[in-house]
PDB file of C-alpha atoms in Angstrom:
ATOM      1  CA  GLY A  29     148.861  27.154 -48.285  1.00 46.00           C
ATOM      2  CA  THR A  30     147.887  30.806 -48.604  1.00 40.00           C
ATOM      3  CA  GLN A  31     145.560  31.521 -51.503  1.00 40.00           C
ATOM      4  CA  ARG A  32     146.483  34.477 -53.668  1.00 40.00           C
ATOM      5  CA  SER A  33     144.048  36.563 -55.631  1.00 40.00           C
ATOM      6  CA  SER A  34     144.151  35.858 -59.366  1.00 38.00           C
ATOM      7  CA  LEU A  35     144.762  39.586 -59.779  1.00 40.00           C
ATOM      8  CA  VAL A  36     148.046  39.450 -57.909  1.00 41.00           C
ATOM      9  CA  SER A  37     151.516  38.530 -59.075  1.00 39.00           C
ATOM     10  CA  PRO A  38     154.016  37.929 -56.244  1.00 36.00           C
ATOM     11  CA  ARG A  39     155.822  41.128 -55.237  1.00 40.00           C
ATOM     12  CA  ARG A  40     154.488  43.047 -58.222  1.00 41.00           C
ATOM     13  CA  GLY A  41     150.743  43.502 -57.692  1.00 50.00           C
ATOM     14  CA  ALA A  42     147.606  43.154 -59.790  1.00 50.00           C
ATOM     15  CA  ARG A  43     148.292  42.183 -63.396  1.00 46.00           C
ATOM     16  CA  HIS A  44     146.389  44.642 -65.535  1.00 43.00           C
ATOM     17  CA  GLY A  45     147.398  47.795 -67.583  1.00 45.00           C
ATOM     18  CA  ALA A  46     145.970  51.285 -67.778  1.00 44.00           C
ATOM     19  CA  ARG A  47     143.593  53.391 -69.803  1.00 45.00           C
ATOM     20  CA  VAL A  48     141.445  56.252 -68.652  1.00 40.00           C
ATOM     21  CA  GLY A  49     137.696  55.639 -68.450  1.00 38.00           C
ATOM     22  CA  LEU A  50     134.819  57.910 -67.582  1.00 35.00           C
ATOM     23  CA  CYS A  51     134.543  56.547 -64.054  1.00 47.00           C
ATOM     24  CA  GLY A  52     138.242  56.395 -63.198  1.00 64.00           C
ATOM     25  CA  LEU A  53     141.292  54.444 -64.329  1.00 80.00           C
ATOM     26  CA  LYS A  54     140.880  51.131 -66.135  1.00 84.00           C
ATOM     27  CA  VAL A  55     143.907  48.892 -65.776  1.00 78.00           C
ATOM     28  CA  ASP A  56     145.185  46.252 -68.226  1.00 78.00           C
ATOM     29  CA  GLY A  57     148.804  45.783 -67.108  1.00 69.00           C
ATOM     30  CA  ALA A  58     150.584  45.336 -63.772  1.00 70.00           C
ATOM     31  CA  VAL A  59     149.592  47.579 -60.842  1.00 82.00           C
ATOM     32  CA  GLU A  60     152.165  47.878 -58.092  1.00 89.00           C
ATOM     33  CA  PRO A  61     151.228  50.053 -55.098  1.00 94.00           C
ATOM     34  CA  LEU A  62     154.079  52.253 -53.934  1.00 95.00           C
ATOM     35  CA  GLY A  63     155.057  53.426 -50.470  1.00 95.00           C
ATOM     36  CA  LYS A  64     152.321  52.761 -47.904  1.00 95.00           C
ATOM     37  CA  PHE A  65     149.525  52.277 -50.425  1.00 95.00           C
ATOM     38  CA  LEU A  66     147.359  49.160 -50.714  1.00 96.00           C
ATOM     39  CA  LEU A  67     145.333  47.936 -53.690  1.00 94.00           C
ATOM     40  CA  VAL A  68     141.968  46.869 -52.279  1.00 94.00           C
ATOM     41  CA  LYS A  69     139.314  44.951 -54.217  1.00 92.00           C
ATOM     42  CA  SER A  70     136.072  46.641 -53.269  1.00 86.00           C
ATOM     43  CA  ALA A  71     133.400  44.543 -51.578  1.00 81.00           C
ATOM     44  CA  ALA A  72     129.889  44.657 -52.943  1.00 71.00           C
ATOM     45  CA  ALA A  73     127.279  46.132 -50.608  1.00 59.00           C
ATOM     46  CA  GLU A  74     125.643  42.758 -50.010  1.00 55.00           C
ATOM     47  CA  GLU A  75     129.015  41.279 -49.055  1.00 47.00           C
ATOM     48  CA  VAL A  76     129.489  43.968 -46.465  1.00 54.00           C
ATOM     49  CA  THR A  77     126.085  43.228 -44.938  1.00 48.00           C
ATOM     50  CA  LYS A  78     126.759  39.494 -44.960  1.00 50.00           C
ATOM     51  CA  ALA A  79     130.079  40.060 -43.187  1.00 52.00           C
ATOM     52  CA  GLY A  80     128.294  41.954 -40.430  1.00 59.00           C
ATOM     53  CA  LEU A  81     129.968  45.328 -40.863  1.00 60.00           C
ATOM     54  CA  LEU A  82     128.009  48.546 -40.608  1.00 59.00           C
ATOM     55  CA  LEU A  83     130.119  51.535 -41.540  1.00 51.00           C
ATOM     56  CA  PRO A  84     130.113  55.068 -40.171  1.00 49.00           C
ATOM     57  CA  LYS A  85     126.624  56.515 -40.411  1.00 43.00           C
ATOM     58  CA  SER A  86     125.541  57.878 -43.802  1.00 42.00           C
ATOM     59  CA  GLN A  87     128.603  56.393 -45.502  1.00 49.00           C
ATOM     60  CA  LYS A  88     128.705  53.903 -48.345  1.00 52.00           C
ATOM     61  CA  PRO A  89     130.560  50.639 -47.656  1.00 53.00           C
ATOM     62  CA  LYS A  90     134.322  51.167 -47.637  1.00 83.00           C
ATOM     63  CA  GLN A  91     135.567  47.631 -47.244  1.00 88.00           C
ATOM     64  CA  GLY A  92     137.428  45.088 -49.320  1.00 92.00           C
ATOM     65  CA  GLU A  93     140.257  42.599 -49.655  1.00 94.00           C
ATOM     66  CA  VAL A  94     143.885  43.628 -50.012  1.00 96.00           C
ATOM     67  CA  VAL A  95     145.236  42.177 -53.284  1.00 93.00           C
ATOM     68  CA  ALA A  96     148.558  44.030 -53.436  1.00 94.00           C
ATOM     69  CA  ALA A  97     150.625  46.081 -50.998  1.00 96.00           C
ATOM     70  CA  GLY A  98     153.428  48.599 -51.272  1.00 96.00           C
ATOM     71  CA  PRO A  99     156.788  47.991 -49.579  1.00 95.00           C
ATOM     72  CA  GLY A 100     156.271  50.633 -46.888  1.00 94.00           C
ATOM     73  CA  GLU A 101     158.233  53.833 -46.356  1.00 93.00           C
ATOM     74  CA  ALA A 102     161.664  54.622 -44.967  1.00 90.00           C
ATOM     75  CA  ASN A 103     162.122  56.330 -41.624  1.00 87.00           C
ATOM     76  CA  VAL A 104     163.090  59.920 -42.396  1.00 86.00           C
ATOM     77  CA  GLU A 105     165.867  59.920 -39.766  1.00 85.00           C
ATOM     78  CA  SER A 106     167.558  56.573 -40.290  1.00 86.00           C
ATOM     79  CA  GLY A 107     166.481  55.533 -43.778  1.00 87.00           C
ATOM     80  CA  GLN A 108     165.373  52.127 -42.471  1.00 87.00           C
ATOM     81  CA  MET A 109     162.237  50.738 -44.066  1.00 88.00           C
ATOM     82  CA  VAL A 110     159.141  50.565 -41.858  1.00 89.00           C
ATOM     83  CA  PRO A 111     157.296  47.364 -42.835  1.00 89.00           C
ATOM     84  CA  MET A 112     153.607  47.383 -43.651  1.00 94.00           C
ATOM     85  CA  SER A 113     151.293  46.069 -40.940  1.00 95.00           C
ATOM     86  CA  VAL A 114     148.502  45.242 -43.433  1.00 96.00           C
ATOM     87  CA  LYS A 115     149.114  42.208 -45.639  1.00 95.00           C
ATOM     88  CA  VAL A 116     147.824  40.778 -48.917  1.00 95.00           C
ATOM     89  CA  GLY A 117     144.775  38.560 -48.330  1.00 95.00           C
ATOM     90  CA  GLU A 118     143.484  40.470 -45.312  1.00 96.00           C
ATOM     91  CA  LYS A 119     140.109  42.172 -45.451  1.00 95.00           C
ATOM     92  CA  VAL A 120     140.013  45.775 -44.356  1.00 94.00           C
ATOM     93  CA  LEU A 121     137.601  48.485 -43.345  1.00 91.00           C
ATOM     94  CA  TYR A 122     138.959  51.902 -44.267  1.00 92.00           C
ATOM     95  CA  SER A 123     138.141  55.495 -43.465  1.00 89.00           C
ATOM     96  CA  LYS A 124     135.595  57.546 -45.386  1.00 80.00           C
ATOM     97  CA  TYR A 125     138.548  59.770 -46.300  1.00 78.00           C
ATOM     98  CA  GLY A 126     140.426  56.883 -47.925  1.00 78.00           C
ATOM     99  CA  GLY A 127     139.895  55.058 -51.198  1.00 73.00           C
ATOM    100  CA  SER A 128     139.323  58.096 -53.397  1.00 76.00           C
ATOM    101  CA  GLU A 129     141.680  56.703 -56.052  1.00 84.00           C
ATOM    102  CA  THR A 130     139.558  54.161 -57.940  1.00 86.00           C
ATOM    103  CA  ILE A 131     140.842  51.631 -60.466  1.00 87.00           C
ATOM    104  CA  GLU A 132     138.934  49.057 -62.489  1.00 85.00           C
ATOM    105  CA  CYS A 133     140.898  45.795 -62.796  1.00 80.00           C
ATOM    106  CA  GLY A 134     139.516  42.917 -64.826  1.00 76.00           C
ATOM    107  CA  GLY A 135     136.021  44.346 -64.662  1.00 79.00           C
ATOM    108  CA  GLN A 136     136.111  44.681 -60.866  1.00 83.00           C
ATOM    109  CA  ASP A 137     136.353  47.878 -58.838  1.00 87.00           C
ATOM    110  CA  HIS A 138     139.465  48.475 -56.785  1.00 90.00           C
ATOM    111  CA  VAL A 139     140.724  51.387 -54.714  1.00 91.00           C
ATOM    112  CA  LEU A 140     144.156  52.581 -53.650  1.00 93.00           C
ATOM    113  CA  VAL A 141     144.132  53.087 -49.885  1.00 95.00           C
ATOM    114  CA  ARG A 142     146.950  54.442 -47.738  1.00 95.00           C
ATOM    115  CA  GLU A 143     147.718  52.162 -44.790  1.00 95.00           C
ATOM    116  CA  ASP A 144     147.097  55.084 -42.419  1.00 94.00           C
ATOM    117  CA  ASP A 145     143.457  55.162 -43.616  1.00 94.00           C
ATOM    118  CA  VAL A 146     142.811  51.492 -42.709  1.00 95.00           C
ATOM    119  CA  LEU A 147     140.618  51.355 -39.599  1.00 94.00           C
ATOM    120  CA  LEU A 148     140.745  47.631 -38.914  1.00 94.00           C
ATOM    121  CA  LYS A 149     141.510  44.336 -40.623  1.00 94.00           C
ATOM    122  CA  TYR A 150     140.303  40.764 -40.277  1.00 91.00           C
ATOM    123  CA  LYS A 151     140.545  37.302 -41.778  1.00 87.00           C
ATOM    124  CA  GLY A 152     137.695  35.036 -42.803  1.00 82.00           C
ATOM    125  CA  ASP A 153     134.162  35.813 -43.918  1.00 77.00           C
ATOM    126  CA  GLU A 154     132.988  37.627 -40.812  1.00 73.00           C
ATOM    127  CA  PRO A 155     134.734  40.145 -38.523  1.00 73.00           C
ATOM    128  CA  VAL A 156     134.382  38.217 -35.278  1.00 77.00           C
ATOM    129  CA  LEU A 157     136.391  39.730 -32.445  1.00 81.00           C
ATOM    130  CA  ALA A 158     138.858  36.830 -32.372  1.00 81.00           C
ATOM    131  CA  LYS A 159     139.783  37.501 -36.012  1.00 87.00           C
ATOM    132  CA  ILE A 160     139.915  41.293 -35.887  1.00 92.00           C
ATOM    133  CA  SER A 161     143.331  42.919 -35.677  1.00 94.00           C
ATOM    134  CA  MET A 162     144.458  46.514 -35.870  1.00 96.00           C
ATOM    135  CA  PRO A 163     146.905  48.322 -38.141  1.00 96.00           C
ATOM    136  CA  ARG A 164     150.028  49.826 -36.659  1.00 95.00           C
ATOM    137  CA  GLY A 165     149.332  52.655 -34.223  1.00 95.00           C
ATOM    138  CA  LYS A 166     145.574  52.048 -33.796  1.00 96.00           C
ATOM    139  CA  VAL A 167     143.339  50.507 -31.127  1.00 97.00           C
ATOM    140  CA  LEU A 168     139.751  49.276 -31.178  1.00 95.00           C
ATOM    141  CA  VAL A 169     137.751  50.689 -28.270  1.00 95.00           C
ATOM    142  CA  LYS A 170     134.356  49.507 -27.022  1.00 93.00           C
ATOM    143  CA  LEU A 171     132.591  52.639 -25.838  1.00 92.00           C
ATOM    144  CA  LEU A 172     131.534  53.002 -22.203  1.00 88.00           C
ATOM    145  CA  PRO A 173     128.106  54.216 -21.042  1.00 78.00           C
ATOM    146  CA  LYS A 174     127.657  57.946 -21.444  1.00 68.00           C
ATOM    147  CA  GLU A 175     129.330  59.986 -18.748  1.00 55.00           C
ATOM    148  CA  GLN A 176     128.080  62.857 -16.681  1.00 46.00           C
ATOM    149  CA  GLU A 177     130.476  65.699 -16.023  1.00 44.00           C
ATOM    150  CA  THR A 178     130.640  66.876 -12.414  1.00 44.00           C
ATOM    151  CA  SER A 179     132.796  69.413 -10.626  1.00 43.00           C
ATOM    152  CA  PHE A 180     134.642  66.441  -9.087  1.00 47.00           C
ATOM    153  CA  GLY A 181     135.396  64.697 -12.358  1.00 55.00           C
ATOM    154  CA  LEU A 182     133.665  62.003 -14.399  1.00 56.00           C
ATOM    155  CA  LEU A 183     130.779  59.967 -13.035  1.00 56.00           C
ATOM    156  CA  LEU A 184     129.134  57.117 -14.911  1.00 52.00           C
ATOM    157  CA  SER A 185     125.369  57.483 -14.889  1.00 52.00           C
ATOM    158  CA  GLU A 186     123.433  54.470 -13.676  1.00 51.00           C
ATOM    159  CA  GLY A 187     121.282  52.740 -16.237  1.00 49.00           C
ATOM    160  CA  ALA A 188     122.395  55.048 -19.054  1.00 48.00           C
ATOM    161  CA  ASN A 189     121.500  53.648 -22.456  1.00 48.00           C
ATOM    162  CA  GLU A 190     123.569  56.148 -24.390  1.00 54.00           C
ATOM    163  CA  GLN A 191     127.287  55.718 -24.842  1.00 56.00           C
ATOM    164  CA  THR A 192     130.078  58.253 -24.792  1.00 62.00           C
ATOM    165  CA  THR A 193     132.213  58.889 -27.834  1.00 76.00           C
ATOM    166  CA  THR A 194     135.440  59.642 -25.971  1.00 90.00           C
ATOM    167  CA  ALA A 195     135.995  56.805 -23.458  1.00 94.00           C
ATOM    168  CA  GLY A 196     135.918  53.046 -23.555  1.00 94.00           C
ATOM    169  CA  GLU A 197     137.622  49.696 -23.072  1.00 95.00           C
ATOM    170  CA  VAL A 198     140.435  48.668 -25.392  1.00 96.00           C
ATOM    171  CA  VAL A 199     139.627  45.355 -27.069  1.00 94.00           C
ATOM    172  CA  SER A 200     142.373  45.128 -29.715  1.00 95.00           C
ATOM    173  CA  VAL A 201     145.753  46.854 -30.128  1.00 96.00           C
ATOM    174  CA  GLY A 202     147.888  47.301 -33.246  1.00 96.00           C
ATOM    175  CA  ALA A 203     151.663  47.119 -33.448  1.00 92.00           C
ATOM    176  CA  GLY A 204     153.675  49.940 -31.926  1.00 91.00           C
ATOM    177  CA  THR A 205     155.611  52.731 -33.607  1.00 88.00           C
ATOM    178  CA  ILE A 206     158.889  51.829 -35.318  1.00 88.00           C
ATOM    179  CA  LEU A 207     161.787  53.906 -33.975  1.00 86.00           C
ATOM    180  CA  ALA A 208     164.618  55.339 -36.067  1.00 85.00           C
ATOM    181  CA  ASN A 209     166.909  52.429 -35.068  1.00 86.00           C
ATOM    182  CA  GLY A 210     164.333  49.879 -36.269  1.00 84.00           C
ATOM    183  CA  ASP A 211     163.111  48.839 -32.820  1.00 88.00           C
ATOM    184  CA  GLU A 212     159.374  48.685 -32.200  1.00 90.00           C
ATOM    185  CA  LEU A 213     158.052  50.881 -29.397  1.00 90.00           C
ATOM    186  CA  GLU A 214     155.598  48.926 -27.263  1.00 92.00           C
ATOM    187  CA  ALA A 215     152.080  50.368 -27.325  1.00 94.00           C
ATOM    188  CA  PRO A 216     151.284  52.250 -24.076  1.00 95.00           C
ATOM    189  CA  VAL A 217     147.877  50.544 -23.753  1.00 97.00           C
ATOM    190  CA  LYS A 218     146.742  46.930 -23.853  1.00 96.00           C
ATOM    191  CA  ALA A 219     143.481  45.020 -24.239  1.00 96.00           C
ATOM    192  CA  GLY A 220     141.372  45.467 -21.113  1.00 96.00           C
ATOM    193  CA  ASP A 221     142.581  48.983 -20.342  1.00 97.00           C
ATOM    194  CA  LYS A 222     140.004  51.773 -20.079  1.00 96.00           C
ATOM    195  CA  VAL A 223     141.040  54.849 -22.028  1.00 96.00           C
ATOM    196  CA  ARG A 224     140.034  58.443 -22.509  1.00 95.00           C
ATOM    197  CA  PHE A 225     140.678  59.724 -26.030  1.00 96.00           C
ATOM    198  CA  ARG A 226     140.269  62.962 -27.950  1.00 93.00           C
ATOM    199  CA  TYR A 227     138.516  61.571 -31.012  1.00 87.00           C
ATOM    200  CA  GLY A 228     138.192  58.442 -33.112  1.00 90.00           C
ATOM    201  CA  ASP A 229     136.361  56.938 -36.085  1.00 88.00           C
ATOM    202  CA  GLU A 230     133.088  55.430 -34.903  1.00 83.00           C
ATOM    203  CA  VAL A 231     132.242  52.076 -36.475  1.00 81.00           C
ATOM    204  CA  GLU A 232     129.512  49.589 -35.718  1.00 69.00           C
ATOM    205  CA  LEU A 233     130.517  45.950 -35.526  1.00 77.00           C
ATOM    206  CA  ASP A 234     127.785  43.352 -35.400  1.00 69.00           C
ATOM    207  CA  LEU A 235     129.379  41.215 -32.691  1.00 68.00           C
ATOM    208  CA  GLY A 236     126.099  40.219 -31.081  1.00 65.00           C
ATOM    209  CA  ASP A 237     126.441  42.229 -27.879  1.00 69.00           C
ATOM    210  CA  GLY A 238     124.970  45.536 -29.003  1.00 71.00           C
ATOM    211  CA  GLY A 239     128.196  47.369 -28.249  1.00 83.00           C
ATOM    212  CA  GLN A 240     129.440  50.460 -30.041  1.00 88.00           C
ATOM    213  CA  PHE A 241     133.046  50.801 -31.120  1.00 91.00           C
ATOM    214  CA  SER A 242     135.557  53.438 -32.141  1.00 93.00           C
ATOM    215  CA  VAL A 243     138.893  53.077 -33.901  1.00 94.00           C
ATOM    216  CA  VAL A 244     141.389  55.396 -32.200  1.00 96.00           C
ATOM    217  CA  SER A 245     144.973  56.331 -33.010  1.00 95.00           C
ATOM    218  CA  ILE A 246     147.179  55.551 -30.028  1.00 95.00           C
ATOM    219  CA  SER A 247     148.460  59.128 -30.210  1.00 94.00           C
ATOM    220  CA  ASN A 248     144.903  60.315 -29.507  1.00 95.00           C
ATOM    221  CA  CYS A 249     144.626  58.331 -26.253  1.00 96.00           C
ATOM    222  CA  ILE A 250     145.217  60.789 -23.418  1.00 96.00           C
ATOM    223  CA  ALA A 251     144.677  58.713 -20.238  1.00 96.00           C
ATOM    224  CA  LYS A 252     144.148  55.128 -19.099  1.00 97.00           C
ATOM    225  CA  TRP A 253     143.013  53.323 -15.958  1.00 96.00           C
TER     226      TRP A 253
END
């Protein structure tokens, strides 16, 4: 069966309460994330290295295991709840802009992370491609060789060692947007598509092929081929 963290009570969250410490909030009672927030047990730096994840350059590790999750948020038009796409027990890599709300639970560091700030998720000890999945509305893109702009369009340079930061091949796709009536809108791209995008969050995944990757919101993809 599925193993649950000892910090988690079903449906309620991590079982600890609250007092203010010098380095953030220390919790001794039950912590229940609200809305689209997740309670993430922070990974130690050596665990991040062992898992094979290298985060955005010059950033400290922002990775951990989800131990409690909020119920999601209601669609503003219909009032229907939009379910969370990140679940308890999954390990996540989150944006440098996420995880600013720190909580100490049972002597261990935790952070509250909004689902929108989760870059990717995976199961198991290492983020191998077969076990990586994406949160709702995001895709994982393997960057293409650096492009050369010409008056006729884009031309891939032969033998280029550098890689572009705005084009690549989609390798994993998250769930689509939930419409007001509760239906899920199919993502406009799929694994194997090449895409041009405006910007993304560059991450380095040690998948053994030397590739560089970016996490991109589907709304930031502007063309495919």
